[in-house]
XYZ file of C-alpha atoms in Angstrom:
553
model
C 8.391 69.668 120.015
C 5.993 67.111 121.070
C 7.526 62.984 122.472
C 6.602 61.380 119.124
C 8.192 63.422 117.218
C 11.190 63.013 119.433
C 10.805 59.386 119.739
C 11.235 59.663 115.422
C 14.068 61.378 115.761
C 16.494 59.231 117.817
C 15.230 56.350 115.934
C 17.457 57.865 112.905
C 20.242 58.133 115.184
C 23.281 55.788 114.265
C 24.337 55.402 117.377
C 22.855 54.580 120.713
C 20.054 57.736 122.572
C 17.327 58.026 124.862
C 15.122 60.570 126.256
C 14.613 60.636 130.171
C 12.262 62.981 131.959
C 13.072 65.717 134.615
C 12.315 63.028 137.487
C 15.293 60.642 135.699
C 12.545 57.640 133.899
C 13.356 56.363 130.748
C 10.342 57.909 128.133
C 12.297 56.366 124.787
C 14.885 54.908 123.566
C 16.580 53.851 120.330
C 17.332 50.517 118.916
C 21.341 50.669 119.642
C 20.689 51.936 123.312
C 21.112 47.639 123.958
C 24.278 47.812 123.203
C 25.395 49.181 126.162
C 23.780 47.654 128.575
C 26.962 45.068 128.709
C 29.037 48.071 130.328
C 25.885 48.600 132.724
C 25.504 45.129 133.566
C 21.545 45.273 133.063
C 19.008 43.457 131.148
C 17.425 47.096 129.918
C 17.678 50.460 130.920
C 14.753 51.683 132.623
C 15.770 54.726 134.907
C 18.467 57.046 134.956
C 19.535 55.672 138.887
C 20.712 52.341 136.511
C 23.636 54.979 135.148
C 26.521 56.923 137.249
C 27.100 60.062 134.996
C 30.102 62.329 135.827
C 29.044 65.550 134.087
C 32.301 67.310 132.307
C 32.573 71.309 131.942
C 32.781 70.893 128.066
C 30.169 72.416 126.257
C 29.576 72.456 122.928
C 26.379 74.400 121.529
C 24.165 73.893 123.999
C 25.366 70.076 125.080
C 27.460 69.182 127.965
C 29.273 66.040 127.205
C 29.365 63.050 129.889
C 31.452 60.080 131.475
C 29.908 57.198 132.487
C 31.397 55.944 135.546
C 33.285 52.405 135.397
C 32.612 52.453 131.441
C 34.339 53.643 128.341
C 31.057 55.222 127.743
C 30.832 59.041 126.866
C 28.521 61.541 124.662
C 26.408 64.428 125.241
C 23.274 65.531 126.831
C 20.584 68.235 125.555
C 17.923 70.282 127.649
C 14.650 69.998 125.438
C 11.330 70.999 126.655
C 8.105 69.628 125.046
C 5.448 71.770 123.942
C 3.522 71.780 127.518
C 6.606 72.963 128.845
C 7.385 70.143 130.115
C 11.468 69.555 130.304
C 13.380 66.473 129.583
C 16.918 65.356 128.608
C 18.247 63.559 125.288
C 21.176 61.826 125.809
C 23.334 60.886 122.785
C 26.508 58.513 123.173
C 28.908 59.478 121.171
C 30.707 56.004 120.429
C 30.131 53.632 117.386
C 29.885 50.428 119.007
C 30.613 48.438 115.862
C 34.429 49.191 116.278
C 33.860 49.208 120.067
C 32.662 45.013 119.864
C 36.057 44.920 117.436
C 38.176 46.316 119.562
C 37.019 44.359 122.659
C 36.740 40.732 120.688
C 40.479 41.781 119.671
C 41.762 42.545 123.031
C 40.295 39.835 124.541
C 42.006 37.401 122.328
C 45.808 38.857 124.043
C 47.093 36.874 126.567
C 48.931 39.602 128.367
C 47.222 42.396 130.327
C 45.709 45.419 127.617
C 44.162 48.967 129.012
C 43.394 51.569 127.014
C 43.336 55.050 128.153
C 42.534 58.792 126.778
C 45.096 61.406 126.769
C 43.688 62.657 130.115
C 44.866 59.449 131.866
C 41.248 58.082 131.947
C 40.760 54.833 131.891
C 38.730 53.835 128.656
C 38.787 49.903 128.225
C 40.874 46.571 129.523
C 40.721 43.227 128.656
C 39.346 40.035 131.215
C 43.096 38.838 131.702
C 43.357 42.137 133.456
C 41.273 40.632 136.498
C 43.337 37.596 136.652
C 47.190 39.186 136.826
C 46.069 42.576 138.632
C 45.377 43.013 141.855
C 42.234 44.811 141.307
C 38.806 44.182 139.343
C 38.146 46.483 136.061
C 35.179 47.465 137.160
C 36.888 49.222 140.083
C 38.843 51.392 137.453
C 37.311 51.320 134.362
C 36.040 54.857 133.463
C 38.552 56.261 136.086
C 41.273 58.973 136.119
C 44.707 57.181 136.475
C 45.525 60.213 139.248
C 42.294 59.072 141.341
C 43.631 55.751 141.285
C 46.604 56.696 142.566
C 44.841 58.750 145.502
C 42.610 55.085 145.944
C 45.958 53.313 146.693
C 45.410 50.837 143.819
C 48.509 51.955 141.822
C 51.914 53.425 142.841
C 54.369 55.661 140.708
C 51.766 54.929 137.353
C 53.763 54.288 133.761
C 50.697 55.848 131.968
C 51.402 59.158 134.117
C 54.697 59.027 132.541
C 53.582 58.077 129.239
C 51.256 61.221 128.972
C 54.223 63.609 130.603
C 56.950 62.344 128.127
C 54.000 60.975 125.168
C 56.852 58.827 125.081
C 56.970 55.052 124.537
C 57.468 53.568 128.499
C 58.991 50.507 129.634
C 58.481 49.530 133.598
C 58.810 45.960 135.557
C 56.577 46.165 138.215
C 56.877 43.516 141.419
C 53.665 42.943 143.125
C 52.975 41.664 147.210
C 52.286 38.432 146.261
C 55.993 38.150 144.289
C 54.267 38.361 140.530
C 56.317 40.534 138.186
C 54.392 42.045 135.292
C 56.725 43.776 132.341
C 54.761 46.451 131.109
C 55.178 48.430 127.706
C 52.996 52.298 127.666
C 52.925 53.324 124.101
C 51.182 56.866 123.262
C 48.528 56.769 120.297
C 48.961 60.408 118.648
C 46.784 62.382 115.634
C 48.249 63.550 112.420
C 49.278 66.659 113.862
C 51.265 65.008 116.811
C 48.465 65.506 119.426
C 48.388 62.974 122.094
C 44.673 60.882 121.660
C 45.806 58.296 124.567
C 47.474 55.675 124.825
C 47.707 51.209 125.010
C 49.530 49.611 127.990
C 50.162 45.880 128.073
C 51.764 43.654 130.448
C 53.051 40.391 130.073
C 53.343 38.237 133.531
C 57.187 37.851 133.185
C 56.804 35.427 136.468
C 54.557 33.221 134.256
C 56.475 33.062 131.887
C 59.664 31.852 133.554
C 57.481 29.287 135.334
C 56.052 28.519 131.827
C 59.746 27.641 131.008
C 60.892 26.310 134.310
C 57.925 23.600 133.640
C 58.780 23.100 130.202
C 62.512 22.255 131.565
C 61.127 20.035 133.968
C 59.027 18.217 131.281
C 61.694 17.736 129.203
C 63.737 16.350 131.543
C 61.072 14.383 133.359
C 58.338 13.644 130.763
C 59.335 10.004 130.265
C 58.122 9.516 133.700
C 54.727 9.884 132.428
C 55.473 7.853 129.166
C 54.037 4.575 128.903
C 52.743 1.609 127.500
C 51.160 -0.435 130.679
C 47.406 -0.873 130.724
C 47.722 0.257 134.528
C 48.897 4.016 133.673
C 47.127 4.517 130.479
C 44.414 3.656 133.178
C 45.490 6.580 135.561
C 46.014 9.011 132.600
C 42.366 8.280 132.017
C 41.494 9.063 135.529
C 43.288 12.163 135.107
C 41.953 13.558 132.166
C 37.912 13.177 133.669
C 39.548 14.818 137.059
C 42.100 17.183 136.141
C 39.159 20.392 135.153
C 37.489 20.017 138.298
C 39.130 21.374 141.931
C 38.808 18.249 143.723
C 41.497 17.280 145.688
C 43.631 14.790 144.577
C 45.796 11.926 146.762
C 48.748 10.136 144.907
C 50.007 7.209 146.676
C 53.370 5.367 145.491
C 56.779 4.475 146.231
C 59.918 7.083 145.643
C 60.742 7.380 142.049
C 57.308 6.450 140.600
C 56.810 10.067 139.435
C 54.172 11.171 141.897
C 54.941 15.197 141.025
C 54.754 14.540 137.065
C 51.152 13.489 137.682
C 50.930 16.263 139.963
C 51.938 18.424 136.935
C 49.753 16.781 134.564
C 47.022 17.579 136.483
C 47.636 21.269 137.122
C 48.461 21.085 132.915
C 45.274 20.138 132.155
C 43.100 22.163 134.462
C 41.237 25.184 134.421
C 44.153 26.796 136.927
C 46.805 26.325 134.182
C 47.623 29.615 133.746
C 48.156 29.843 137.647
C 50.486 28.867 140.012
C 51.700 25.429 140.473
C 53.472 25.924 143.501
C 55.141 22.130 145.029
C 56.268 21.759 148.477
C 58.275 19.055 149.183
C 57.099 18.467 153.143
C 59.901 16.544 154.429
C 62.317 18.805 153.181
C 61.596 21.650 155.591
C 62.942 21.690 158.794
C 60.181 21.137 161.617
C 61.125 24.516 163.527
C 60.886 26.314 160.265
C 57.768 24.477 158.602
C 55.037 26.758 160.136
C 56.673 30.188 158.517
C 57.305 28.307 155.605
C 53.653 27.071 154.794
C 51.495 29.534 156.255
C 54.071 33.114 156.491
C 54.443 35.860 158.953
C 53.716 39.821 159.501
C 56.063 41.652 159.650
C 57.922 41.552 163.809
C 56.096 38.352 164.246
C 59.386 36.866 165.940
C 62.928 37.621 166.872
C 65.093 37.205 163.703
C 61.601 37.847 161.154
C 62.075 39.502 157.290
C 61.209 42.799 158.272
C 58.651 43.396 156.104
C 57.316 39.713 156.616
C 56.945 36.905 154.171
C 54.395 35.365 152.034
C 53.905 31.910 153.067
C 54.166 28.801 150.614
C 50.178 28.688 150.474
C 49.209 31.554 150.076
C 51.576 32.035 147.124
C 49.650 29.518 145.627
C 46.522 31.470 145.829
C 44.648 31.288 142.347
C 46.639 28.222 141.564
C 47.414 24.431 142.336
C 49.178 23.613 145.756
C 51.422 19.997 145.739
C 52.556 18.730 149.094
C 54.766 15.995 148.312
C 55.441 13.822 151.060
C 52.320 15.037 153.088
C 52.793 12.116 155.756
C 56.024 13.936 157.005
C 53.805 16.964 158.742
C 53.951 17.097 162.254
C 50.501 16.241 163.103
C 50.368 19.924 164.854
C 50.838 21.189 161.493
C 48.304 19.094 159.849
C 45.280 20.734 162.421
C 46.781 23.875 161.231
C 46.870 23.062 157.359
C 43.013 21.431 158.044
C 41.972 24.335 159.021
C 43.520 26.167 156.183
C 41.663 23.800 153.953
C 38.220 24.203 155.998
C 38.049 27.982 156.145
C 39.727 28.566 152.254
C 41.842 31.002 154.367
C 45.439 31.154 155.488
C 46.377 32.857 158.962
C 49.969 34.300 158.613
C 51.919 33.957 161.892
C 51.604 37.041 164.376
C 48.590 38.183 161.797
C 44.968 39.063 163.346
C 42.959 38.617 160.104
C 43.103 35.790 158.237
C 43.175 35.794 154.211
C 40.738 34.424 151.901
C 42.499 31.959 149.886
C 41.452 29.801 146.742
C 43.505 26.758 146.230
C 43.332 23.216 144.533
C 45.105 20.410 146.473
C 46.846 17.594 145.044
C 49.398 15.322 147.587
C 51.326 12.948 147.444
C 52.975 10.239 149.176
C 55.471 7.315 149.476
C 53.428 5.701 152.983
C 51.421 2.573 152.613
C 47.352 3.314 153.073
C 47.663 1.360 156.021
C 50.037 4.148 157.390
C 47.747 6.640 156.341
C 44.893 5.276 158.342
C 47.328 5.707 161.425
C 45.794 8.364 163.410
C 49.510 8.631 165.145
C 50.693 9.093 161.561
C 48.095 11.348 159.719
C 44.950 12.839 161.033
C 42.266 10.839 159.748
C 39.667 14.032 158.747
C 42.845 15.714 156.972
C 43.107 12.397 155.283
C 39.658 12.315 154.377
C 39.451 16.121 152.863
C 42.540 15.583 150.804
C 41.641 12.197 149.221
C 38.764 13.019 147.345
C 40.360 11.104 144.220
C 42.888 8.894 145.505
C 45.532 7.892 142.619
C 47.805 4.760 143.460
C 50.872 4.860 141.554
C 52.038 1.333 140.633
C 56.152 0.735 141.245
C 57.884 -0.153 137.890
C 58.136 -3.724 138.527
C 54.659 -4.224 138.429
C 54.280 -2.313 135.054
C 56.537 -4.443 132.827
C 55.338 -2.882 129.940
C 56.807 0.460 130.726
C 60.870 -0.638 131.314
C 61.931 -0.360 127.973
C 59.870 2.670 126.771
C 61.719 4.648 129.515
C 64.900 2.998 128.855
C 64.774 4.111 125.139
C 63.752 7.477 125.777
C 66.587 8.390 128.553
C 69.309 6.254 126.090
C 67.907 9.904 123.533
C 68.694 11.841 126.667
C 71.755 10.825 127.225
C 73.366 9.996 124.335
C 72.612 13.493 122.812
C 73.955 15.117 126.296
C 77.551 12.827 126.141
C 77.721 12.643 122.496
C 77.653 9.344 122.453
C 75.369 6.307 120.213
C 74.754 3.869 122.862
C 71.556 1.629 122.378
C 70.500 -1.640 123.890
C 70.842 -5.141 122.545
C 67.883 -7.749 123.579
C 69.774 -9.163 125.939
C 70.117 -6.312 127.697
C 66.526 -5.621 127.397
C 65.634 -8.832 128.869
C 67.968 -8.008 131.896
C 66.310 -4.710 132.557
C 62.770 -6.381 132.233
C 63.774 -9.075 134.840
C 65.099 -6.326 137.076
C 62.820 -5.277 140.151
C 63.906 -1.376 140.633
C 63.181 -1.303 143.750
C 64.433 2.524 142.951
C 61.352 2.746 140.089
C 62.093 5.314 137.779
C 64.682 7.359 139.282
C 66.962 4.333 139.763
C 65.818 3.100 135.666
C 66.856 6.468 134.816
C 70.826 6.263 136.990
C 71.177 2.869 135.063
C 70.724 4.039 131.811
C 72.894 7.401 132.392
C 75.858 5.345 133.912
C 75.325 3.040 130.982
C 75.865 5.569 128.142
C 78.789 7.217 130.402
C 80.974 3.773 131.316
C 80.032 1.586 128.383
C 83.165 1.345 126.154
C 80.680 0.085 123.342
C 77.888 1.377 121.816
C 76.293 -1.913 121.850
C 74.852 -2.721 125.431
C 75.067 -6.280 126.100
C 74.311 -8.293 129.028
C 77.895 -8.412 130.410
C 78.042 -5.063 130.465
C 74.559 -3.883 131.846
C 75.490 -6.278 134.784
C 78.265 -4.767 135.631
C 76.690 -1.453 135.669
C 73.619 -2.650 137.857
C 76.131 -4.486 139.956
C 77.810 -0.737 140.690
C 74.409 0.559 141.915
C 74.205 -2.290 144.422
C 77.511 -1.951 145.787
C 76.678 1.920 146.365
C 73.356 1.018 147.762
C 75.558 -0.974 150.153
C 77.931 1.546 151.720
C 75.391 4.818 151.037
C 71.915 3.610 152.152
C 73.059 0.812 154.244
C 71.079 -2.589 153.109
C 73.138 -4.537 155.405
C 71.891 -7.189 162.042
C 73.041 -6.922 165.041
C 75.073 -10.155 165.689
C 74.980 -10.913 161.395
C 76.915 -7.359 161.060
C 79.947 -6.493 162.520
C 80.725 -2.517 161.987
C 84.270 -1.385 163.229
C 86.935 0.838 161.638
C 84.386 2.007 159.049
C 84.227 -1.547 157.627
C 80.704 -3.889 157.199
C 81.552 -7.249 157.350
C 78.292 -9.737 156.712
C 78.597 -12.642 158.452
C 75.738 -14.245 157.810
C 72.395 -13.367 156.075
C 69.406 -11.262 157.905
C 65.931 -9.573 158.019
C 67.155 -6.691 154.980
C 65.225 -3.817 157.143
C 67.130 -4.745 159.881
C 70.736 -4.651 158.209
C 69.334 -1.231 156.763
C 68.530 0.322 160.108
C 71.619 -0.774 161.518
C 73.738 0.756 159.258
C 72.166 3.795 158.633
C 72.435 4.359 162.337
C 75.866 3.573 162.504
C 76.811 5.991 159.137
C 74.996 9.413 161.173
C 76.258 8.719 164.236
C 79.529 8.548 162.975
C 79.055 11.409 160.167
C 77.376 13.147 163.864
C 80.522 12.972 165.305
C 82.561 14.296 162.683
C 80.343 17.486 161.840
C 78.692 18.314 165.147
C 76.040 19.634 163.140
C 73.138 18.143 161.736
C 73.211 20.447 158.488
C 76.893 19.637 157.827
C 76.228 15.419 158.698
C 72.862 15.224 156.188
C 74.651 16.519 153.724
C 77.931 14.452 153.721
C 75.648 11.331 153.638
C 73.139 13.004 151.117
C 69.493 13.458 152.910
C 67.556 15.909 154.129
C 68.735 17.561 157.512
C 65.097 17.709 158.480
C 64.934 13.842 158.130
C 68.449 13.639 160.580
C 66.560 16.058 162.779
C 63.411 13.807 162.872
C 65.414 10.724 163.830
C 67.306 12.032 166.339
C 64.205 13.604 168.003
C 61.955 10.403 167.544
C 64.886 8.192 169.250
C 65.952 6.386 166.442
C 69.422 7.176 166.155
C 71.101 7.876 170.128
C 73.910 10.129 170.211
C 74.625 8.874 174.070
């Protein structure tokens, strides 16, 4: 047998086949050999280095059948020898890639984690959702025995080891370092006779999806505070739309209530990272002695009173995904080198760890401080500032969006009257009193009014003497609560406030909110015990205390 005639005859082979000489070069090839070069990841197959073959001890008249490594690929080789002698090999896959593109155009189209394996536990085929959820790439495993992955280290106690030893359909929730449950499903594919071809395992990120739902709680109860009508947020959503697919880091500036974390959300909704984490910290919520473990994590033993096995840190679980630090301003500036550095290096340091971790994060933060603040180097380093506000987003407050009162109104009057039962709505003279309102509270305060509204109102038409009434009751609680009330103007004594004359209102406010922990100090002895009886944070009472504002002498 002579090449040409050789070179004739794979040509009238269906599926792909090429001849290499004894020294491993390519001689010929047919037409569907290009169909596999996607599993080789080469433009065209020129020598047999370009292809790891794992030679099997079946035999079958002459042909010894082969694996290719990190593929699904497998068929046979022949010896042949030409008519000088000379000796070569014929390879001859065995698949028909026609069903092979079906099966991997279908696969790829299921949003949960697919591999397909042969009844030896080999590892035939997975799906690109695989490299996202697992924490290993496919092409590490892909033409693999399921045992030899086990030896690797990349999988413990395997379901598809089960699978094949019961041929049994297998359920399994598996919990992964980085906290990500996957629910997986092992279901055996059998012959007519009840002999075990393989098998299908898929996984759906159960973590995912309760996040999925968590956020689509959140957005029902908080989408209004992206609902609007005002030129200056149809403006932002603009903004956000052109911004939201790239990573660049993102700095929302507002007051309290505006709804800083609902853009934050909107962002991470309509980015590429969607499908990741969205993973908010609110900064001044997290005690200062604590803050370091809590962002960045420790190793296992890092410090007296540790989690044994350590803990993941609030970054790094974030890895993949979008990170929101609310409140940003409230890091201790020791903490903000540390997070810059995070942010430089795309790597998070766990404490007591010797090698850092290669992270991949988008940043969007947030914050209630003026820019002027922000430009206070005593405040907030100026080159963190700088890295985070790549696209700076000011947040209006709600009396300087007019437009957007009664949009918001109507929508939480839905809310609440379908949560109470009741059929309150608003006449225009309430409307007018809302619109002349400042809410200094923005939305959150918008939304209190309206709930107390639907609760108290003994009609289910709102007029104005009622919605005064009920705005009147969220001053007189700002009063005693928050403490808008100076030194000689303000007399405090038997846990009374009498005004006796008017004053600077940030002075009446620190007064009294001095005079409310101390006392609430007293009572407690602990600073836990006193934030919460007066309703903030106990890292805020901690802050104070430490920064001299309120003396316990």
């Amino acid at each position: 047998m002579d090449l040409p005639m050789l070179r004739n005859m794979i040509m009238n082979i269906d599926t792909p086949a090429f001849i290499a000489s004894k020294e491993g070069i390519i001689l010929c090839r047919n037409f569907h050999l290009k169909y596999i070069y996607q599993h080789l990841d080469i433009d065209e197959l020129k020598s047999l280095d370009e292809i790891k073959f794992k030679k099997c001890n079946t035999e079958e008249g002459g042909m010894k059948k082969f694996v290719v490594e990190g593929t699904p690929l497998t068929g046979y080789e022949y010896q042949i020898k030409f008519c000088n002698n000379t000796e070569c090999m014929l390879y001859v896959f065995q698949r028909t890639f026609t069903s092979e593109r079906i099966i991997s155009n279908l696969i790829e189209h299921i949003d949960e984690v697919v591999v397909i394996f042969d009844q030896d536990g080999v590892i035939q085929r997975m799906n690109s959702i695989c490299d996202q959820l697992l924490p290993f790439n496919r092409k590490e495993v892909i033409g693999k025995n399921i045992t030899q992955l086990v030896k690797e280290g990349k999988v413990e106690n395997p379901i598809i080891t089960e699978m094949i030893n019961t041929k049994q359909k297998v359920y399994r929730d598996i919990t992964y370092p980085d906290g990500k449950v996957i629910s997986y499903t092992a279901i055996p594919i059998t012959s007519s006779n009840g002999r075990l071809k393989g098998g299908v395992l898929t996984g759906r990120d159960v973590s995912r999806v309760i996040n999925l739902a968590k956020t689509s709680s959140d957005k029902n109860d908080l989408a209004i505070e992206y609902i609007s009508s005002s030129e200056e947020i149809e403006k932002i959503k603009a903004i956000i739309s052109r911004v939201a697919p790239s990573d660049a880091s993102v700095f929302i500036i507002g007051e309290s209530g505006v709804g800083k974390e609902i853009i934050a959300r909107s962002i991470w909704n309509q980015s590429t990272r969607r499908n990741k984490n969205f993973v908010a910290i609110n900064c001044a919520s997290i005690p200062a002695e604590l803050i370091e473990s809590e962002l960045f994590g420790y190793e296992k033993g890092a410090f007296t009173g540790a989690n044994k096995e350590g803990k993941i840190g609030l970054i790094e679980s974030a890895d993949g995904g979008t990170l929101f630090l609310d409140e940003i301003g409230e890091l201790p500036i020791e903490t903000q080198k540390k997070f810059l550095r995070v942010i430089q290096e795309n790597a998070i340091m766990r404490i007591g760890g010797v090698k850092p971790k290669k992270i991949n994060v988008r940043y969007i933060s947030a914050t209630n401080k003026t820019t002027e603040e922000l430009k206070d180097p005593k405040i907030f380093r100026q080159d963190l500032y700088y890295r985070l506000n790549v696209i700076p987003l000011i947040i209006p407050p709600l009396r300087k969006r007019k437009d957007d009162i009664l949009p918001i109104s109507n929508y939480y009057i839905d809310v609440f009257n379908s949560r109470y039962n009741r059929k309150v709505e608003l006449s225009e003279e309430a409307e007018e009193i809302l619109l002349k309102n400042d809410w200094k509270g923005n939305i959150r305060e918008l939304k209190n009014v309206i709930e107390r509204l639907v609760i108290l109102s003994a009609q289910e038409k709102i007029f104005s003497e009622q919605i005064e009434r009920i705005l009147a009751l969220g001053h007189i609680k700002n009063l005693s609560d928050e403490g808008d009330v100076s030194d000689k103007n303000i007399e405090i004594a038997d846990d009374k406030i009498v005004i006796n004359d008017f004053m600077n209102i940030d002075d009446a406010h620190r007064i009294v909110e001095q005079e409310i922990l101390k006392k609430a100090l007293s009572k407690y002895g602990s600073i836990t015990k006193a934030a919460t009886a007066v309703g903030i944070n106990p890292s805020t009472v901690y802050r104070k205390i430490k920064s001299g504002y309120i003396n316990l002498d």
